[in-house]
């Protein structure tokens, strides 16, 4: 039982880390002309844009800080999942 829970939380942690990496790649593509129109850019955009759309209004003049805030939110979610995992394990071990 504990092994299964550990695997589930490890996979969730890995997925969040991979999504954070996709957000970083998407943000860095803004520096390259035409990168969003490439196949990779379109693929990453389809994965990342729905989540980033929640943070579009966070800007300071022409600089958008949406990806930074999105990464901070995902990092906090990771910390929360780790806390839940520790709490569940401590409850199961009694």
PDB file of C-alpha atoms in Angstrom:
ATOM      1  CA  UNK A   1       0.000   0.000   0.000  1.00  0.00           C
ATOM      2  CA  UNK A   2       2.749   2.471   0.943  1.00  0.00           C
ATOM      3  CA  UNK A   3       4.729   1.597  -2.175  1.00  0.00           C
ATOM      4  CA  UNK A   4       1.725   2.300  -4.380  1.00  0.00           C
ATOM      5  CA  UNK A   5       1.112   5.658  -2.692  1.00  0.00           C
ATOM      6  CA  UNK A   6       4.793   6.533  -3.010  1.00  0.00           C
ATOM      7  CA  UNK A   7       4.720   5.719  -6.724  1.00  0.00           C
ATOM      8  CA  UNK A   8       1.550   7.779  -7.276  1.00  0.00           C
ATOM      9  CA  UNK A   9       2.988  10.819  -5.528  1.00  0.00           C
ATOM     10  CA  UNK A  10       6.322  10.390  -7.322  1.00  0.00           C
ATOM     11  CA  UNK A  11       4.567  10.308 -10.715  1.00  0.00           C
ATOM     12  CA  UNK A  12       2.509  13.393  -9.823  1.00  0.00           C
ATOM     13  CA  UNK A  13       5.676  15.195  -8.739  1.00  0.00           C
ATOM     14  CA  UNK A  14       7.415  14.222 -11.975  1.00  0.00           C
ATOM     15  CA  UNK A  15       4.449  15.396 -14.082  1.00  0.00           C
ATOM     16  CA  UNK A  16       4.403  18.785 -12.372  1.00  0.00           C
ATOM     17  CA  UNK A  17       8.170  19.128 -12.874  1.00  0.00           C
ATOM     18  CA  UNK A  18       7.803  18.244 -16.552  1.00  0.00           C
ATOM     19  CA  UNK A  19       5.016  20.819 -16.924  1.00  0.00           C
ATOM     20  CA  UNK A  20       7.191  23.469 -15.283  1.00  0.00           C
ATOM     21  CA  UNK A  21       9.903  22.633 -17.822  1.00  0.00           C
ATOM     22  CA  UNK A  22       7.381  23.044 -20.644  1.00  0.00           C
ATOM     23  CA  UNK A  23       6.440  26.485 -19.305  1.00  0.00           C
ATOM     24  CA  UNK A  24      10.128  27.472 -19.234  1.00  0.00           C
ATOM     25  CA  UNK A  25      10.608  26.235 -22.809  1.00  0.00           C
ATOM     26  CA  UNK A  26       7.511  28.135 -23.928  1.00  0.00           C
ATOM     27  CA  UNK A  27       8.718  31.332 -22.257  1.00  0.00           C
ATOM     28  CA  UNK A  28      12.183  31.000 -23.807  1.00  0.00           C
ATOM     29  CA  UNK A  29      10.637  30.501 -27.248  1.00  0.00           C
ATOM     30  CA  UNK A  30       9.422  34.097 -27.092  1.00  0.00           C
ATOM     31  CA  UNK A  31      13.030  35.154 -27.621  1.00  0.00           C
ATOM     32  CA  UNK A  32      13.282  33.285 -30.917  1.00  0.00           C
ATOM     33  CA  UNK A  33      11.478  34.730 -33.946  1.00  0.00           C
ATOM     34  CA  UNK A  34       9.013  32.262 -35.420  1.00  0.00           C
ATOM     35  CA  UNK A  35       9.449  29.695 -32.656  1.00  0.00           C
ATOM     36  CA  UNK A  36       5.749  29.720 -31.755  1.00  0.00           C
ATOM     37  CA  UNK A  37       4.850  28.874 -35.352  1.00  0.00           C
ATOM     38  CA  UNK A  38       7.081  25.780 -35.463  1.00  0.00           C
ATOM     39  CA  UNK A  39       5.635  22.339 -34.793  1.00  0.00           C
ATOM     40  CA  UNK A  40       7.319  22.223 -31.399  1.00  0.00           C
ATOM     41  CA  UNK A  41       6.036  25.692 -30.565  1.00  0.00           C
ATOM     42  CA  UNK A  42       2.481  24.796 -31.527  1.00  0.00           C
ATOM     43  CA  UNK A  43       2.632  21.551 -29.532  1.00  0.00           C
ATOM     44  CA  UNK A  44       4.037  23.217 -26.418  1.00  0.00           C
ATOM     45  CA  UNK A  45       1.570  26.079 -26.823  1.00  0.00           C
ATOM     46  CA  UNK A  46      -1.382  23.672 -26.900  1.00  0.00           C
ATOM     47  CA  UNK A  47      -0.172  22.095 -23.671  1.00  0.00           C
ATOM     48  CA  UNK A  48       0.785  25.259 -21.796  1.00  0.00           C
ATOM     49  CA  UNK A  49      -1.596  28.000 -22.967  1.00  0.00           C
ATOM     50  CA  UNK A  50      -4.714  26.774 -21.132  1.00  0.00           C
ATOM     51  CA  UNK A  51      -2.908  26.997 -17.782  1.00  0.00           C
ATOM     52  CA  UNK A  52      -1.019  30.198 -18.606  1.00  0.00           C
ATOM     53  CA  UNK A  53      -4.241  31.928 -19.644  1.00  0.00           C
ATOM     54  CA  UNK A  54      -5.136  32.213 -15.940  1.00  0.00           C
ATOM     55  CA  UNK A  55      -2.062  34.384 -15.415  1.00  0.00           C
ATOM     56  CA  UNK A  56      -2.168  36.559 -18.567  1.00  0.00           C
ATOM     57  CA  UNK A  57      -3.131  39.745 -16.723  1.00  0.00           C
ATOM     58  CA  UNK A  58      -0.036  39.706 -14.536  1.00  0.00           C
ATOM     59  CA  UNK A  59       2.236  42.198 -16.248  1.00  0.00           C
ATOM     60  CA  UNK A  60       4.400  45.188 -15.521  1.00  0.00           C
ATOM     61  CA  UNK A  61       4.118  47.357 -18.598  1.00  0.00           C
ATOM     62  CA  UNK A  62       5.100  45.300 -21.639  1.00  0.00           C
ATOM     63  CA  UNK A  63       6.703  42.557 -19.524  1.00  0.00           C
ATOM     64  CA  UNK A  64       4.469  39.610 -18.743  1.00  0.00           C
ATOM     65  CA  UNK A  65       5.124  37.740 -15.527  1.00  0.00           C
ATOM     66  CA  UNK A  66       2.446  35.090 -16.085  1.00  0.00           C
ATOM     67  CA  UNK A  67       4.890  32.207 -16.619  1.00  0.00           C
ATOM     68  CA  UNK A  68       6.823  33.126 -13.473  1.00  0.00           C
ATOM     69  CA  UNK A  69       3.660  33.205 -11.365  1.00  0.00           C
ATOM     70  CA  UNK A  70       2.471  29.937 -12.960  1.00  0.00           C
ATOM     71  CA  UNK A  71       5.764  28.259 -12.030  1.00  0.00           C
ATOM     72  CA  UNK A  72       5.482  29.562  -8.467  1.00  0.00           C
ATOM     73  CA  UNK A  73       1.922  28.197  -8.227  1.00  0.00           C
ATOM     74  CA  UNK A  74       2.994  24.788  -9.541  1.00  0.00           C
ATOM     75  CA  UNK A  75       5.923  24.705  -7.123  1.00  0.00           C
ATOM     76  CA  UNK A  76       3.546  25.428  -4.242  1.00  0.00           C
ATOM     77  CA  UNK A  77       1.311  22.606  -5.474  1.00  0.00           C
ATOM     78  CA  UNK A  78       4.343  20.300  -5.439  1.00  0.00           C
ATOM     79  CA  UNK A  79       5.124  21.268  -1.858  1.00  0.00           C
ATOM     80  CA  UNK A  80       1.491  20.694  -0.926  1.00  0.00           C
ATOM     81  CA  UNK A  81       1.512  17.233  -2.502  1.00  0.00           C
ATOM     82  CA  UNK A  82       4.676  16.356  -0.610  1.00  0.00           C
ATOM     83  CA  UNK A  83       3.045  17.465   2.646  1.00  0.00           C
ATOM     84  CA  UNK A  84      -0.058  15.404   1.899  1.00  0.00           C
ATOM     85  CA  UNK A  85       2.125  12.404   1.094  1.00  0.00           C
ATOM     86  CA  UNK A  86       3.993  12.714   4.409  1.00  0.00           C
ATOM     87  CA  UNK A  87       0.725  13.126   6.291  1.00  0.00           C
ATOM     88  CA  UNK A  88      -0.866  10.057   4.670  1.00  0.00           C
ATOM     89  CA  UNK A  89       2.213   7.945   5.285  1.00  0.00           C
ATOM     90  CA  UNK A  90       2.372   8.994   8.935  1.00  0.00           C
ATOM     91  CA  UNK A  91      -1.325   8.169   9.368  1.00  0.00           C
ATOM     92  CA  UNK A  92      -0.905   4.748   7.762  1.00  0.00           C
ATOM     93  CA  UNK A  93       2.175   3.916   9.818  1.00  0.00           C
ATOM     94  CA  UNK A  94       0.345   5.078  12.926  1.00  0.00           C
TER      95      UNK A  94
END
